[in-house]
PDB file of C-alpha atoms in Angstrom:
ATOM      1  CA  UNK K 261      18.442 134.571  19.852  1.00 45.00           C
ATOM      2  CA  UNK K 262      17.903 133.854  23.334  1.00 46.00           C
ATOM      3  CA  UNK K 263      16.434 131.141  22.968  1.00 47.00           C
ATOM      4  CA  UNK K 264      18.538 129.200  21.133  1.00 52.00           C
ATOM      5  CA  UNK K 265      21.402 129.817  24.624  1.00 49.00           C
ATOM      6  CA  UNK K 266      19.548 127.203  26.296  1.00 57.00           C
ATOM      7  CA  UNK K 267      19.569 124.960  23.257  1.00 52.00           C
ATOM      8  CA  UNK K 268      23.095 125.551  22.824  1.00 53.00           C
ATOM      9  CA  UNK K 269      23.968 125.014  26.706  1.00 55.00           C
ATOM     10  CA  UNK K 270      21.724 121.446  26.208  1.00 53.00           C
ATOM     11  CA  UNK K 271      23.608 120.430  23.171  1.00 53.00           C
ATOM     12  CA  UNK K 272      26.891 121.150  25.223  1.00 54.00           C
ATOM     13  CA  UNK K 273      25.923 119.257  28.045  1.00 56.00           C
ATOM     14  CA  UNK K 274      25.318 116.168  25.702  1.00 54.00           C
ATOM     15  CA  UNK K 275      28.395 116.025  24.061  1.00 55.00           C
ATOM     16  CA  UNK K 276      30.450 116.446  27.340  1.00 51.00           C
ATOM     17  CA  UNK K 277      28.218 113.558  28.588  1.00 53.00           C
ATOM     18  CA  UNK K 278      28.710 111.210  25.316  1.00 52.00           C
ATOM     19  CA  UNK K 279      32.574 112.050  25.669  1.00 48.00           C
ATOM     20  CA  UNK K 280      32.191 111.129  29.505  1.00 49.00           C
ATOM     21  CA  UNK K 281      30.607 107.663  28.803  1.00 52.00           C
ATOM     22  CA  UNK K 282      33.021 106.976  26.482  1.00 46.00           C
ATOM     23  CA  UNK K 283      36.469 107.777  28.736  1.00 43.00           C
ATOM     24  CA  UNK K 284      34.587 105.704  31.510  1.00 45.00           C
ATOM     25  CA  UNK K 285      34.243 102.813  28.812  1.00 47.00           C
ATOM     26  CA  UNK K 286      38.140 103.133  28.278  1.00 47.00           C
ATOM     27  CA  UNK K 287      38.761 103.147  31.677  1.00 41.00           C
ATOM     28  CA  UNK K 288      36.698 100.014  32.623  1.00 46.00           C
ATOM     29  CA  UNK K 289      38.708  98.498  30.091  1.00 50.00           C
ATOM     30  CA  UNK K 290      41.829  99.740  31.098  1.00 45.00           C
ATOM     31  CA  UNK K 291      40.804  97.894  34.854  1.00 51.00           C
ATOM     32  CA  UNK K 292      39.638  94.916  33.320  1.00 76.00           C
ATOM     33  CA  UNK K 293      43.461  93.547  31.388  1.00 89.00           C
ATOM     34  CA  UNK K 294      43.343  90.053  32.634  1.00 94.00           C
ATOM     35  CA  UNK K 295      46.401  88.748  34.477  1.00 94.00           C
ATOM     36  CA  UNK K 296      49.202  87.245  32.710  1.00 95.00           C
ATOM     37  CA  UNK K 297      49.228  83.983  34.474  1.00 96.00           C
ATOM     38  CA  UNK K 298      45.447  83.397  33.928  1.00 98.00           C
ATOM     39  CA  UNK K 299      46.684  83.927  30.093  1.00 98.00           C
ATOM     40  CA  UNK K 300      49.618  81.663  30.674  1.00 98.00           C
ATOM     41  CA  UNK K 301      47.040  78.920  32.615  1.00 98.00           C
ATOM     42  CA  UNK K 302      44.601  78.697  29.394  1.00 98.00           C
ATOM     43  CA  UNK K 303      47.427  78.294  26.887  1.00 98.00           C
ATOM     44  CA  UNK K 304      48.434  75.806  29.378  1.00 98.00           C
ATOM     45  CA  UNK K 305      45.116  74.016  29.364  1.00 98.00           C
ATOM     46  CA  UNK K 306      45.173  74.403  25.552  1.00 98.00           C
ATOM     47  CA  UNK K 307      47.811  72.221  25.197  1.00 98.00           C
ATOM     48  CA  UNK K 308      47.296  69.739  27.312  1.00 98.00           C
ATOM     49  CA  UNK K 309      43.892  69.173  26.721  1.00 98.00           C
ATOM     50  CA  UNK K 310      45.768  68.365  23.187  1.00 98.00           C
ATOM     51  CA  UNK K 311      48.511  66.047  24.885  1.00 98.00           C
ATOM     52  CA  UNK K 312      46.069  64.258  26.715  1.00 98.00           C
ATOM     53  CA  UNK K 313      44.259  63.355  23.482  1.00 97.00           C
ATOM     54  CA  UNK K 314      40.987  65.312  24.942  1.00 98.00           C
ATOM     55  CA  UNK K 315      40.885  67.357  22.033  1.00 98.00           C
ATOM     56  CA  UNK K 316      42.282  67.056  18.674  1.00 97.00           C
ATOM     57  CA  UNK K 317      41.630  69.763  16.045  1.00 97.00           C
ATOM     58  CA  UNK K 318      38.424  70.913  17.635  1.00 98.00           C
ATOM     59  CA  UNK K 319      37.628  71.538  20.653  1.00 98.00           C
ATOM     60  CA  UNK K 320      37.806  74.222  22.866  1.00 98.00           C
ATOM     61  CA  UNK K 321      38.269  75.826  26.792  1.00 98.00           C
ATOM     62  CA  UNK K 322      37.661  79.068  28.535  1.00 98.00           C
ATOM     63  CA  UNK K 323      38.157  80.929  31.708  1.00 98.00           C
ATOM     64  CA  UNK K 324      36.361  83.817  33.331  1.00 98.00           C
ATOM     65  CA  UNK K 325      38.032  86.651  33.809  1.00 98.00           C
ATOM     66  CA  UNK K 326      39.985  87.246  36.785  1.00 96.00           C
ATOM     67  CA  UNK K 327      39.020  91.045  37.486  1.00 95.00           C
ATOM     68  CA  UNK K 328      35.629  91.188  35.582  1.00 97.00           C
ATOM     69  CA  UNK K 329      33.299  88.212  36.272  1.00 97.00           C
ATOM     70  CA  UNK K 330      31.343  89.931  33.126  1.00 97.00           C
ATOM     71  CA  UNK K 331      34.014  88.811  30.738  1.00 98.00           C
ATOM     72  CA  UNK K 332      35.516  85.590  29.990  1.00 98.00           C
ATOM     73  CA  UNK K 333      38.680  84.611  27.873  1.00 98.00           C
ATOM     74  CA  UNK K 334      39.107  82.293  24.891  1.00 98.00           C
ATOM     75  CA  UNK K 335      41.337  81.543  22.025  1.00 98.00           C
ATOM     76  CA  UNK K 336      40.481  82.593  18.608  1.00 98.00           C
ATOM     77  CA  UNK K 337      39.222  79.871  16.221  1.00 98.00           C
ATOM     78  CA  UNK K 338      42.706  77.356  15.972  1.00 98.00           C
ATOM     79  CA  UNK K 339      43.576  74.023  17.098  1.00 98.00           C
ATOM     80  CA  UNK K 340      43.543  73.877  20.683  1.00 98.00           C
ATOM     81  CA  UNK K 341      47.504  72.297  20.614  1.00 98.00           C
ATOM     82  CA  UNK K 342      48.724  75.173  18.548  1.00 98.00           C
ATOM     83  CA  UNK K 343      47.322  78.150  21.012  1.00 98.00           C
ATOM     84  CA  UNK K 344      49.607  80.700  22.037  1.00 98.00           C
ATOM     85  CA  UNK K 345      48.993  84.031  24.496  1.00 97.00           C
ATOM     86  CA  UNK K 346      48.657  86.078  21.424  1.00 97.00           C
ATOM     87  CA  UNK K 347      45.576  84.181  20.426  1.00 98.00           C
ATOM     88  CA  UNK K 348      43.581  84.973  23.441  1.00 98.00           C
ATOM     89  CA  UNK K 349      41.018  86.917  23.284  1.00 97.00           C
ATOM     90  CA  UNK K 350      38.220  88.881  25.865  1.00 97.00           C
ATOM     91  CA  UNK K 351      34.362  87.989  25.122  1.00 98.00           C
ATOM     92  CA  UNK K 352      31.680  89.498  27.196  1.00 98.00           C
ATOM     93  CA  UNK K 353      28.574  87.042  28.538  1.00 98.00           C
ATOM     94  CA  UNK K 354      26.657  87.363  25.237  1.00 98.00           C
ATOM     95  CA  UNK K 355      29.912  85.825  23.252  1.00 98.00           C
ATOM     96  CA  UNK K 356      30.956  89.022  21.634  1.00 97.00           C
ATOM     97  CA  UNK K 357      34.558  89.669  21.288  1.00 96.00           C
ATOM     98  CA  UNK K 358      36.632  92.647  22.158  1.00 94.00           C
ATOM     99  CA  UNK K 359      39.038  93.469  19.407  1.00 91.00           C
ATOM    100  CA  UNK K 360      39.030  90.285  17.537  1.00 91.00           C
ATOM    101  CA  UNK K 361      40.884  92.464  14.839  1.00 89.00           C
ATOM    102  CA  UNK K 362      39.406  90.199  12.016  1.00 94.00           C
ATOM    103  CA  UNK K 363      40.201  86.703  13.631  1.00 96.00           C
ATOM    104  CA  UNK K 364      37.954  84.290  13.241  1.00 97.00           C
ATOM    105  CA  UNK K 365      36.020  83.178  16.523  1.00 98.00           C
ATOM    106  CA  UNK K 366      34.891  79.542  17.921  1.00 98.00           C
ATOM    107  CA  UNK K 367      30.951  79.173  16.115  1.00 98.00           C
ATOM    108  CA  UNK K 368      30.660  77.472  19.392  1.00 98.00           C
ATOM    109  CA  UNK K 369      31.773  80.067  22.009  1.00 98.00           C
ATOM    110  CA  UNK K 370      27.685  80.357  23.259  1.00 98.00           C
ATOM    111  CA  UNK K 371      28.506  77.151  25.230  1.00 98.00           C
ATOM    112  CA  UNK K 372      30.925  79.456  27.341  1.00 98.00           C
ATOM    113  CA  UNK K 373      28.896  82.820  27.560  1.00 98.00           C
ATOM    114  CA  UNK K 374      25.343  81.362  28.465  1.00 98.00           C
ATOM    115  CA  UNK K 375      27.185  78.666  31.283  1.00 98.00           C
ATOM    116  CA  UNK K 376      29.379  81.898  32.604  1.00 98.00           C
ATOM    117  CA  UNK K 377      26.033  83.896  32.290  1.00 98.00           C
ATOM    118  CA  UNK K 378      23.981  80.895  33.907  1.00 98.00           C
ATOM    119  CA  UNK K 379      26.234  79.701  37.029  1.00 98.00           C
ATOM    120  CA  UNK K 380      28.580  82.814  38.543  1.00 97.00           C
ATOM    121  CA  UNK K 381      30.328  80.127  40.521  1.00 97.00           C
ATOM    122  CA  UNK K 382      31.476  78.829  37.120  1.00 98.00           C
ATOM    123  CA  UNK K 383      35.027  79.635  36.410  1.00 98.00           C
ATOM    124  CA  UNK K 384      36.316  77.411  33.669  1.00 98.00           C
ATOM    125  CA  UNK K 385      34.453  75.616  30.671  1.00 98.00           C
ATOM    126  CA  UNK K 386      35.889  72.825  28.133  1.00 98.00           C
ATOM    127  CA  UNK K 387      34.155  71.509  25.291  1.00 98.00           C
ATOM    128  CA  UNK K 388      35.773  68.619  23.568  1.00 98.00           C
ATOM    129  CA  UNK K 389      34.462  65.630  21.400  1.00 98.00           C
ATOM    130  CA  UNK K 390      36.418  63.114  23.571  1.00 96.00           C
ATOM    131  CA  UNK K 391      36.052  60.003  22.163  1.00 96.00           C
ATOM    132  CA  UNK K 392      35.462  57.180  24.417  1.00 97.00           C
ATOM    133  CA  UNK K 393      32.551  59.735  25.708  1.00 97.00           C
ATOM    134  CA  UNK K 394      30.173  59.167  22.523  1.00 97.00           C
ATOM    135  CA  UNK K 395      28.774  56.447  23.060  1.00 97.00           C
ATOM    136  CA  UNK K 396      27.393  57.076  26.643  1.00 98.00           C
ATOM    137  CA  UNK K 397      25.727  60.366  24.755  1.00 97.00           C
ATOM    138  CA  UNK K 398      23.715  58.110  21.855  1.00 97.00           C
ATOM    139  CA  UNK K 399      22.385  55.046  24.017  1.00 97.00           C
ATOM    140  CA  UNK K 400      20.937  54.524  27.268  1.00 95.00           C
ATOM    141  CA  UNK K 401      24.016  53.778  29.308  1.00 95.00           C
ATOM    142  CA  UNK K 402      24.661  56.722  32.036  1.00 97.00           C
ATOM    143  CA  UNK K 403      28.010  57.906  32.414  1.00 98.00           C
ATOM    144  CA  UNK K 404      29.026  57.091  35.898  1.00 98.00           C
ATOM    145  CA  UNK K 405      32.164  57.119  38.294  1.00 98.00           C
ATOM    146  CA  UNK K 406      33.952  53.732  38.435  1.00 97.00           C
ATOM    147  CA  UNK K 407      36.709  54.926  40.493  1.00 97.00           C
ATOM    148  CA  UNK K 408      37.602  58.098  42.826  1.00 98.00           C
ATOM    149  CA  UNK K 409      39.792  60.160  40.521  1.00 98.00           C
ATOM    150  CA  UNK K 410      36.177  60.669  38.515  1.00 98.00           C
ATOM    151  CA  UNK K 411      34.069  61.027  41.688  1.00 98.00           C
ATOM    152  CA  UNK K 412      33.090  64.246  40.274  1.00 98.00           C
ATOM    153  CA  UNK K 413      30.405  62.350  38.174  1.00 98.00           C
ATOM    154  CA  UNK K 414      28.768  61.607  41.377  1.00 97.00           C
ATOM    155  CA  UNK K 415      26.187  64.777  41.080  1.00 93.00           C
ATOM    156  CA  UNK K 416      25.167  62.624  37.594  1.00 96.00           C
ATOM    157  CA  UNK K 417      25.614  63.021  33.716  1.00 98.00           C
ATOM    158  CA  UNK K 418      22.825  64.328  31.942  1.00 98.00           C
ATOM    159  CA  UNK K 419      22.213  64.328  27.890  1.00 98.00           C
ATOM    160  CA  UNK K 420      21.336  67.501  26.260  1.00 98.00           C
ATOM    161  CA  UNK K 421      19.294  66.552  23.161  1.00 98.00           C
ATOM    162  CA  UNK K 422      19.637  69.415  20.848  1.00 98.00           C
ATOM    163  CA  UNK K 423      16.364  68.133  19.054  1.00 98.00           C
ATOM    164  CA  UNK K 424      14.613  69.383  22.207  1.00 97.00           C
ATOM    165  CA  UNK K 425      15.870  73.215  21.622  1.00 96.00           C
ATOM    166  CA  UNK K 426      16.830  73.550  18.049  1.00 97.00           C
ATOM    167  CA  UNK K 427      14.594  71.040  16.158  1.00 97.00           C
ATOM    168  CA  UNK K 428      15.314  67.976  14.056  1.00 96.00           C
ATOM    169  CA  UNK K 429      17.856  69.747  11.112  1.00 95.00           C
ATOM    170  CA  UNK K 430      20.441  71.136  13.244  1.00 97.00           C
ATOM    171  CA  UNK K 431      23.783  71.111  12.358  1.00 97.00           C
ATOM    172  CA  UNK K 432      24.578  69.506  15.758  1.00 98.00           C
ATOM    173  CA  UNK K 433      26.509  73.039  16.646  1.00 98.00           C
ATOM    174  CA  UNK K 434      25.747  75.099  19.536  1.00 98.00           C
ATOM    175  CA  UNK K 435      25.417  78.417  17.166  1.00 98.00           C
ATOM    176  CA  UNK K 436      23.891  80.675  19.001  1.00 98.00           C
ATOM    177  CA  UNK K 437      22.791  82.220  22.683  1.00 98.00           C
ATOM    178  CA  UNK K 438      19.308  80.349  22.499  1.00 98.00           C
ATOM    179  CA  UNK K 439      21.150  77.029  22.324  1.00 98.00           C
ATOM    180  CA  UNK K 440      24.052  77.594  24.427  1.00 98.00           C
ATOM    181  CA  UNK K 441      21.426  78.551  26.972  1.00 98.00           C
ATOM    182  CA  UNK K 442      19.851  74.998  26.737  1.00 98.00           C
ATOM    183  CA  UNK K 443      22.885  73.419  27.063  1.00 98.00           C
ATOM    184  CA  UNK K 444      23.191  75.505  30.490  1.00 98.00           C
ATOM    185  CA  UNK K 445      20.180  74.587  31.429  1.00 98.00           C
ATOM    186  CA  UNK K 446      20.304  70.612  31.101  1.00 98.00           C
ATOM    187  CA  UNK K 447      24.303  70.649  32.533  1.00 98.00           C
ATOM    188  CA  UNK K 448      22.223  72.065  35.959  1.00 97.00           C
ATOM    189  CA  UNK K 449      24.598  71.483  39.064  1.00 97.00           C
ATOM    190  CA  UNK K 450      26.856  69.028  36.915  1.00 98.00           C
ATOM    191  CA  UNK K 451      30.274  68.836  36.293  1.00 98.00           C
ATOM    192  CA  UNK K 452      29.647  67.146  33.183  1.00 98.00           C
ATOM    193  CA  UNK K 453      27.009  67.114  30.499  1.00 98.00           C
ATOM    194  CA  UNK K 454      26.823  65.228  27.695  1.00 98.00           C
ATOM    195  CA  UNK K 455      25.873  65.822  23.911  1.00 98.00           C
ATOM    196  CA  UNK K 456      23.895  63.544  21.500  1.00 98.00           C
ATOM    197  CA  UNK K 457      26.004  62.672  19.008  1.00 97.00           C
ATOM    198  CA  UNK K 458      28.450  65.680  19.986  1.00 98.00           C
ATOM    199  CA  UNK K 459      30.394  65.431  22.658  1.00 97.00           C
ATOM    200  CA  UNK K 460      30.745  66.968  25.938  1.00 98.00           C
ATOM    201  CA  UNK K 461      30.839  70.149  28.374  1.00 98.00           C
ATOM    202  CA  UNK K 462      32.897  69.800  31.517  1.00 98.00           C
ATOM    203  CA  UNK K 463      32.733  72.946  33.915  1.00 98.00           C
ATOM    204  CA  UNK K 464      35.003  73.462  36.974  1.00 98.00           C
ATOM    205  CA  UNK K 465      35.528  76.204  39.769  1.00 98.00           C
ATOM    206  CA  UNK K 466      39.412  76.956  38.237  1.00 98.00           C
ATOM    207  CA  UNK K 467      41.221  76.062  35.289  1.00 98.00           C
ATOM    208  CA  UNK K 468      43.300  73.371  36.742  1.00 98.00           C
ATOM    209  CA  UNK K 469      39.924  71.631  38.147  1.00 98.00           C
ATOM    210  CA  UNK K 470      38.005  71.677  34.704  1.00 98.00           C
ATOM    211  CA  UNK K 471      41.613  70.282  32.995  1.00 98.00           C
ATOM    212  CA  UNK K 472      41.534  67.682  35.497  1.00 98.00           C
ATOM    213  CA  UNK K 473      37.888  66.769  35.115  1.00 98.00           C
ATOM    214  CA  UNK K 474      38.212  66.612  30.986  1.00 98.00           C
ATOM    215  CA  UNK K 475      40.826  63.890  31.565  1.00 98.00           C
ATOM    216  CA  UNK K 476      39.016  61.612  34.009  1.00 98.00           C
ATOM    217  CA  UNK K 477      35.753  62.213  32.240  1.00 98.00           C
ATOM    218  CA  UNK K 478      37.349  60.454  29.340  1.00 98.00           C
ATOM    219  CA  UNK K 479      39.942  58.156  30.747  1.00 98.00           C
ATOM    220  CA  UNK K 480      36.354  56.984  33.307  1.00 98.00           C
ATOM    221  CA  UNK K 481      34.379  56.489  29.697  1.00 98.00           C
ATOM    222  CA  UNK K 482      37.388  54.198  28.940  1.00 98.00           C
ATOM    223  CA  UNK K 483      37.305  52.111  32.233  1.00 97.00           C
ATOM    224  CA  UNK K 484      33.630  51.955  32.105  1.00 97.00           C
ATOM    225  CA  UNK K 485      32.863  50.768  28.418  1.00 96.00           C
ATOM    226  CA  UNK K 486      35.810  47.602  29.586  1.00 95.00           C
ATOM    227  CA  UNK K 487      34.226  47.037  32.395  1.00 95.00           C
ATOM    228  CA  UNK K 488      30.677  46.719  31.265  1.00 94.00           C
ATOM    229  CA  UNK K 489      32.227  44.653  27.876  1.00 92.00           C
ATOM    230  CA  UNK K 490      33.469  41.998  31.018  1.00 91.00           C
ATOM    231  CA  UNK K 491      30.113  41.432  31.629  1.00 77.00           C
ATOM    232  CA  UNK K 492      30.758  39.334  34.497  1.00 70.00           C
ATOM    233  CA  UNK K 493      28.108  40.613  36.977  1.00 72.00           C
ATOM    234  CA  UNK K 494      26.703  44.573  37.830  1.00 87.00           C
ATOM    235  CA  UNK K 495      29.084  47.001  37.522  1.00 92.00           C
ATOM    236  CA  UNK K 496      30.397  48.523  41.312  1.00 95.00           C
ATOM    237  CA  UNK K 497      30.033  52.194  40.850  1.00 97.00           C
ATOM    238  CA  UNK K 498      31.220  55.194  43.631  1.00 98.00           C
ATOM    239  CA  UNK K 499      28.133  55.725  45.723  1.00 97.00           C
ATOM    240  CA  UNK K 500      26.933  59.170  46.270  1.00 97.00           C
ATOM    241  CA  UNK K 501      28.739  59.582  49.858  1.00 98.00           C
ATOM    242  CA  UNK K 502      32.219  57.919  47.897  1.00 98.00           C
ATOM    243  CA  UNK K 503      32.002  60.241  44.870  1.00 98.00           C
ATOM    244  CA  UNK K 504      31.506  63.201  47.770  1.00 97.00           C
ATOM    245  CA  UNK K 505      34.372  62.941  49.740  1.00 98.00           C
ATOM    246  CA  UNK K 506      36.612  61.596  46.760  1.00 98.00           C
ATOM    247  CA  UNK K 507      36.271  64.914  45.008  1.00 98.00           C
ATOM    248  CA  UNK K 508      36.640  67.010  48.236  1.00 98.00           C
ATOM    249  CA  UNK K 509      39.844  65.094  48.315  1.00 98.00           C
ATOM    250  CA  UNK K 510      41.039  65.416  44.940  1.00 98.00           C
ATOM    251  CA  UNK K 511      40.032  69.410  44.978  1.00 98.00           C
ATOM    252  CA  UNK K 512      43.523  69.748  47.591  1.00 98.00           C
ATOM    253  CA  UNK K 513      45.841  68.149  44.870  1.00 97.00           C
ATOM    254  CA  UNK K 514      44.567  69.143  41.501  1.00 98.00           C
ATOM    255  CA  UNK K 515      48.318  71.001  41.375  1.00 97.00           C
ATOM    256  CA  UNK K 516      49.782  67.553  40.998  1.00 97.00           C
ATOM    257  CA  UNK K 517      48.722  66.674  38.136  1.00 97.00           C
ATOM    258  CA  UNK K 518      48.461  70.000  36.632  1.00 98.00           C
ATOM    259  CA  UNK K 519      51.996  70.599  36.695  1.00 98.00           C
ATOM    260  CA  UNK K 520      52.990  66.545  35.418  1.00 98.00           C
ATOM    261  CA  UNK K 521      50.685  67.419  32.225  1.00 98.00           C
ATOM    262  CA  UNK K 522      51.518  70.844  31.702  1.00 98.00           C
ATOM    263  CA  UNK K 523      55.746  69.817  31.686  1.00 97.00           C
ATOM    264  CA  UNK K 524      54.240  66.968  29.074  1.00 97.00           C
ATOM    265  CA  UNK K 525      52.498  69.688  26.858  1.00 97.00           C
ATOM    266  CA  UNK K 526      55.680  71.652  26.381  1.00 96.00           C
ATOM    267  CA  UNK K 527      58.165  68.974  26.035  1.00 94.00           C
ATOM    268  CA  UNK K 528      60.547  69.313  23.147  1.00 89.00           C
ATOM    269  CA  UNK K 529      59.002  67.376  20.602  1.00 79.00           C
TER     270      UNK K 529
END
């Protein structure tokens, strides 16, 4: 019989433990409730992405968490223009949700998690199949900047090729954490990086910053494909020293804008 005390005393000691991991885990989560304005910003960016005809059905945008740079924040699986604060939901860096309570979830939300998990600096992703920026993903034409408002394609526009990581019968999706680390990968120190036949992943340092980018990376595919159509001589594109202090500039009035689109998105209709 005495030796079944110490047993006894062990067994104790590893319940009280298990119950002690699991108040801690409560209590992390208790510090890690995102602030309401970061949850008012990405409905915000929801619907303007929409507005702005960036995305349409699909699409989709994230933020890292304010409090818990392990954790990032995105709307269940909905039509960007129709997300509201109760759709928001917590994902840690492997794109597993906290308490989706049965909703479904963006196939697509490894794009976010491996780029959060990739680049700490990264604060903000959008994925979108913006239209004028197919083209420059399926032929040999580089995406460049044509004028200072998208000097942020200065650092260059790369292609990922999901042939390369996923093989030649793909869906085209970025399914899982294997390919959503590729994608990573090949966006590099990019703002922007194109997909074949896709469309596009545009990463910023804040919420307002990767809004603004999304717009000019489209509204620049625009200019571009016009200009090149002229074909009255070679194009004259930002140099690298332009693009540079262009987006330092732009980085002290991203509010501007931010605030004209966001009064657009959530006009009476």
């Amino acid at each position: 019989m005495r030796k079944s005390v110490p047993l006894l005393g062990a067994f104790l000691l590893a319940g009280a433990a298990a119950a002690l991991e699991v108040a801690d885990a409560a209590a992390s989560r208790a510090k890690a409730t995102p602030h309401p304005d970061v949850i008012d910003d990405l409905v915000a960016a929801n619907r303007i992405l929409s507005d702005q005809g960036v995305v349409d059905g699909f699409g989709h945008v994230s933020v890292r968490h304010d409090t818990d740079p392990g954790r990032f924040l995105l709307a269940r699986s909905m039509a960007p223009g129709l997300v509201s604060a109760d759709d928001i939901l917590e994902f840690d860096l492997d794109g597993n949700a906290f308490e989706p309570r049965g909703r479904a979830l963006y196939v697509e939300r490894f794009i976010h998690s491996e780029i959060y998990k990739a680049q700490p600096d990264i604060k903000a992703v959008v994925h979108s199949h913006s239209p004028s920026i197919i083209p420059f993903g399926i032929t040999d034409v580089p995406l460049r900047p044509i004028y200072h408002m998208s000097s942020f394609l200065g650092a260059g526009v790369p292609v990922f090729e999901i042939r390369e990581a996923g093989g030649a019968a793909t869906d085209m999706l970025i399914r899982d954490p294997v390919l959503g680390a590729a994608v990573a990968r090949k966006l590099g120190g990019s703002a922007v990086v194109l997909m074949r036949g896709h469309g596009n992943v545009v990463v910023g340092q804040s919420i307002e910053q990767v809004v603004f980018r999304a717009i000019y990376t489209e509204i620049n595919a625009k200019l571009q494909a016009e200009a090149l159509r002229l074909g009255q001589g070679e194009v004259a594109f930002l140099n690298g020293d332009e693009a540079a202090k262009a987006t330092a500039t732009n980085n002290l009035v991203l509010s501007r804008a931010w605030e004209l689109w966001k009064q657009q998105a959530f006009r009476p209709r």
